[in-house]
mmCIF file of C-alpha atoms in Angstrom:
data_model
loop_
_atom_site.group_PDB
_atom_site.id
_atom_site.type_symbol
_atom_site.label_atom_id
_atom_site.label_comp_id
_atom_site.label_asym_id
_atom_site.label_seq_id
_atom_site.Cartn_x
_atom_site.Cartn_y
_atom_site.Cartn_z
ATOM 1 C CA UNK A 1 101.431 82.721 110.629
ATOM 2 C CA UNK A 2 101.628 85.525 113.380
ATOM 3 C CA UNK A 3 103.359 88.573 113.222
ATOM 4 C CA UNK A 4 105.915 88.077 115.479
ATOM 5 C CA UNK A 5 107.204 84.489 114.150
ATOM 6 C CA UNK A 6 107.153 85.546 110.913
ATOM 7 C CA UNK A 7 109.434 89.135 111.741
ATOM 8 C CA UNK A 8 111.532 86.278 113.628
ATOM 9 C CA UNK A 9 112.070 84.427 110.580
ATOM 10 C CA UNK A 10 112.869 87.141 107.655
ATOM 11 C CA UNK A 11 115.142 88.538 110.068
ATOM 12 C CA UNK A 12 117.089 85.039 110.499
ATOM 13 C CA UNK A 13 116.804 84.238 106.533
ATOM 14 C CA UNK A 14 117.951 88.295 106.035
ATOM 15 C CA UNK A 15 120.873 87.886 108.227
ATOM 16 C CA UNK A 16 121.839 84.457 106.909
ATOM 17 C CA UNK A 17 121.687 85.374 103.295
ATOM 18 C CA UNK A 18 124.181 88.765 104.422
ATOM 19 C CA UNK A 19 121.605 90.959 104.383
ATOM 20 C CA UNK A 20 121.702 92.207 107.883
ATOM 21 C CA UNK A 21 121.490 95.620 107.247
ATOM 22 C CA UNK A 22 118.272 95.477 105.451
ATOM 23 C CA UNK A 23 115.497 96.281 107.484
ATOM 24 C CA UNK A 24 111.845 94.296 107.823
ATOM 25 C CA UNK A 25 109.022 95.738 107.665
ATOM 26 C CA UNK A 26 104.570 95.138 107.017
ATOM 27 C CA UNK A 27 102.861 96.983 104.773
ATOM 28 C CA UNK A 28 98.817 97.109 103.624
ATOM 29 C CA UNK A 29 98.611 95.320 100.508
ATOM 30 C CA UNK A 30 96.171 92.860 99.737
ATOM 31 C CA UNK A 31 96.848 91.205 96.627
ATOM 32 C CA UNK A 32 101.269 90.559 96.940
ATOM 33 C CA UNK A 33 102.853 89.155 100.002
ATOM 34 C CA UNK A 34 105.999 90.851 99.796
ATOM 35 C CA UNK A 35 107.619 93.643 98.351
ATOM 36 C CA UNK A 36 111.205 94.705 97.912
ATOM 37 C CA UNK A 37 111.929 98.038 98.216
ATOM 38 C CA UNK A 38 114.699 99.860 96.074
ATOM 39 C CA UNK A 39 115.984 103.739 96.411
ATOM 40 C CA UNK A 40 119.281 104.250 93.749
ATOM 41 C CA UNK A 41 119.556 100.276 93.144
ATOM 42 C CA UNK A 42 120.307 99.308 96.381
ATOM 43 C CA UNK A 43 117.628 97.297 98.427
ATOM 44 C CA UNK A 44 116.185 99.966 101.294
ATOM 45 C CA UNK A 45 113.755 97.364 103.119
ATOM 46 C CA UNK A 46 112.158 94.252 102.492
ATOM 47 C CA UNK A 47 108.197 94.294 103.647
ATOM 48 C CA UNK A 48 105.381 91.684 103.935
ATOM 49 C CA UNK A 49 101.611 91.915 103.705
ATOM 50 C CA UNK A 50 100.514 91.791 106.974
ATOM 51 C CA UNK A 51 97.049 90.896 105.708
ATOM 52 C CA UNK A 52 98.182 88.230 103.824
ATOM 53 C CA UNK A 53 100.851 86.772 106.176
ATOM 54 C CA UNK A 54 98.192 86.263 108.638
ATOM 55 C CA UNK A 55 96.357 83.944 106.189
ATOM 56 C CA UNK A 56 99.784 82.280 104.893
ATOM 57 C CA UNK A 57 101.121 79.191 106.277
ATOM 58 C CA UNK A 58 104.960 78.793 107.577
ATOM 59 C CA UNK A 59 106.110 77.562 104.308
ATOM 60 C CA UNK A 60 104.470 79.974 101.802
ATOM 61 C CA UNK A 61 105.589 83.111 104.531
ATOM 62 C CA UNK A 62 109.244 81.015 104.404
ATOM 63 C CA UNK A 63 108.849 81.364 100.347
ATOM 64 C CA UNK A 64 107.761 84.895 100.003
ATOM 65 C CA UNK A 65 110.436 86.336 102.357
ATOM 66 C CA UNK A 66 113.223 84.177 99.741
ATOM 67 C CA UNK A 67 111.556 85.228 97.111
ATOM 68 C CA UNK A 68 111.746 89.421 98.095
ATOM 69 C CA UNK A 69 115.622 88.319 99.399
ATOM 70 C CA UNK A 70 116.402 87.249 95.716
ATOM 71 C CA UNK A 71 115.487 90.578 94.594
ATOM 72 C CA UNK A 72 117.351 92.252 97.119
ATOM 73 C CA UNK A 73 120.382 90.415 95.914
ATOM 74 C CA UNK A 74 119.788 90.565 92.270
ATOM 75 C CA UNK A 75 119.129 94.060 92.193
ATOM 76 C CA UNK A 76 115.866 96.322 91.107
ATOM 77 C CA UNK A 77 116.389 96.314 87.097
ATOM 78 C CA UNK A 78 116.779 92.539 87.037
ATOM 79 C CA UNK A 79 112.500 92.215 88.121
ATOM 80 C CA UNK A 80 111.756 88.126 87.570
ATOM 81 C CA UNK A 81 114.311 87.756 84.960
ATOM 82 C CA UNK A 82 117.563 85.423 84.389
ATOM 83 C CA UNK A 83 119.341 87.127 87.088
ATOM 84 C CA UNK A 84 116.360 86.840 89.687
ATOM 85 C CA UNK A 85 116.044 83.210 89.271
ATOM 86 C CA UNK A 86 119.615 82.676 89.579
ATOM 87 C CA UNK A 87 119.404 84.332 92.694
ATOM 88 C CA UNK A 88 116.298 82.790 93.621
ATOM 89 C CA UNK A 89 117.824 79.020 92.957
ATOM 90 C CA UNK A 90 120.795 80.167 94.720
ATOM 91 C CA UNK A 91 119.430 80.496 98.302
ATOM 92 C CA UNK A 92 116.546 77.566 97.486
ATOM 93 C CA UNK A 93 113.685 80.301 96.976
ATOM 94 C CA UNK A 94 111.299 78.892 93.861
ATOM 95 C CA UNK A 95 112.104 80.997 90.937
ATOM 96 C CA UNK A 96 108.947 81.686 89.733
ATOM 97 C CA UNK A 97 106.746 84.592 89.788
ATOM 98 C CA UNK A 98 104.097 84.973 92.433
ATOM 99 C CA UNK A 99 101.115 85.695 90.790
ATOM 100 C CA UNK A 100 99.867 82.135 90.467
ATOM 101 C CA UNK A 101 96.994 82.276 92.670
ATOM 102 C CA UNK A 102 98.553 80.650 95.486
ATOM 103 C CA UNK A 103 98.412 83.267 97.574
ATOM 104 C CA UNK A 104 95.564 83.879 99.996
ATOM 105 C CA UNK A 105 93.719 86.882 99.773
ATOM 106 C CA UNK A 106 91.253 88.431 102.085
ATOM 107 C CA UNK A 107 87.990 88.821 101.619
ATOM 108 C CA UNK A 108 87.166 92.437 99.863
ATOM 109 C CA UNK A 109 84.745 94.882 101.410
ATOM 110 C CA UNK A 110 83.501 93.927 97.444
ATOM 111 C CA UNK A 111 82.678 91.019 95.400
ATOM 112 C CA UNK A 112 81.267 90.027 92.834
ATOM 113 C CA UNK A 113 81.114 86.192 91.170
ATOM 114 C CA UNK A 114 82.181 85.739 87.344
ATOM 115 C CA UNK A 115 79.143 84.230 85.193
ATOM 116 C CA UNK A 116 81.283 82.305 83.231
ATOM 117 C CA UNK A 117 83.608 80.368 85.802
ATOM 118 C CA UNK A 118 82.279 81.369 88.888
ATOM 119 C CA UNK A 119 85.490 83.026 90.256
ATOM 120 C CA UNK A 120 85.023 85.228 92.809
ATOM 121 C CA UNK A 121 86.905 88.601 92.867
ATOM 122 C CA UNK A 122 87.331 91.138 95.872
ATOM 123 C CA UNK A 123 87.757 94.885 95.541
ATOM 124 C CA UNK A 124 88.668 96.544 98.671
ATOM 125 C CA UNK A 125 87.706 99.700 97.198
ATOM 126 C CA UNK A 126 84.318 101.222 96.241
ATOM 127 C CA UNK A 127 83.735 100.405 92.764
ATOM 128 C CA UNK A 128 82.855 103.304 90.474
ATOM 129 C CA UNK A 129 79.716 103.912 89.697
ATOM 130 C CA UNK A 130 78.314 102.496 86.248
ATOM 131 C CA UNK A 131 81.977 100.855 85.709
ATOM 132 C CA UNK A 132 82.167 97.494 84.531
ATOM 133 C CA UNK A 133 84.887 94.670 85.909
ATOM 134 C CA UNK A 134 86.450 91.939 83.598
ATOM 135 C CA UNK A 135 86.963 88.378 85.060
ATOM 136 C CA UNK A 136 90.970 88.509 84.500
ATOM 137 C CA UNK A 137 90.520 84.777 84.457
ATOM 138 C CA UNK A 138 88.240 84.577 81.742
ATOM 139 C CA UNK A 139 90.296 87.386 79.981
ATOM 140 C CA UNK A 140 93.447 85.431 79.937
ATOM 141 C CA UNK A 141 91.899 82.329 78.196
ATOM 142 C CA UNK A 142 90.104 85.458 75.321
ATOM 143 C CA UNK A 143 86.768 85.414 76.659
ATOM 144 C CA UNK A 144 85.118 89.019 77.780
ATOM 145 C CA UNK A 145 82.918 87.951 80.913
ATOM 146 C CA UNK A 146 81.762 90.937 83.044
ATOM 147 C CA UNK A 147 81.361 90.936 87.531
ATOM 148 C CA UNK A 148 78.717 92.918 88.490
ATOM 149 C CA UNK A 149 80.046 93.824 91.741
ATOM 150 C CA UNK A 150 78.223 94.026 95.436
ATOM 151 C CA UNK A 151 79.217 95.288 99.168
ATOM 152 C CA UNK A 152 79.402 92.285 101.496
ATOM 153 C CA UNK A 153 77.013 92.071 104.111
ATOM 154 C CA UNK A 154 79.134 92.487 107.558
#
């Protein structure tokens, strides 16, 4: 989705959900498409990946924006608990967490391919030297499988 449809449409879904005084904004992350921003427990801006939005279809950039408008309304302490996904249900956001793998990520100036289920994981930073990276995928399911990492040929 481009930039400028998709600051169209979190500022409609902001200012229909009576959050018009929260401001939209893009920040640099690579690995979350939105983030809500709290100062004292009130909601100081809402901001999207522009990286990622640029990958993300209408829907998922639709989703993402609901899902960061839930935690504006449910407050910062409440993080993807009962109160979240009440909110979330509320204003037809799905009240799940994001970190399902949905999201698309772009490519790292890094990678490196997992051995054991040939994932492959991006850094965007320079990996230090002699360190060695767990597949988190393989980690989850109790099995230690290690990514030798490489730059990507431009």
């Amino acid at each position: 989705m481009n930039q400028t449809d998709a600051l169209t449409l979190a500022r409609t879904l902001l200012d229909s959900h009576g959050l018009s005084q929260i401001p939209i904004g893009w920040n640099h992350r690579k690995c979350s498409a939105g983030m809500a921003h709290f100062l004292a427990g009130e909601c100081t801006q809402i901001s999207l990946s522009l990286q990622v939005t640029l990958l993300s279809s209408r829907e998922s950039v639709t989703d993402t924006i609901l899902h960061e408008i839930a935690h504006a309304k449910a407050g910062r302490d409440a993080g993807h608990g009962l109160a979240w996904k009440l909110a979330a249900m509320e204003i037809g956001a799905r009240p799940t967490a994001c970190d399902t793998g949905e999201c698309p990520q772009p490519k790292g100036r890094y990678f490196g391919t997992c051995p054991t289920c040939a994932q492959e994981v991006n850094k965007y930073r320079r990996p230090i030297p002699g360190a060695r990276y767990i597949c988190v995928s393989c980690k989850r399911k109790g099995i230690r499988s290690f990514i030798e990492l490489q730059e990507r040929v431009k």
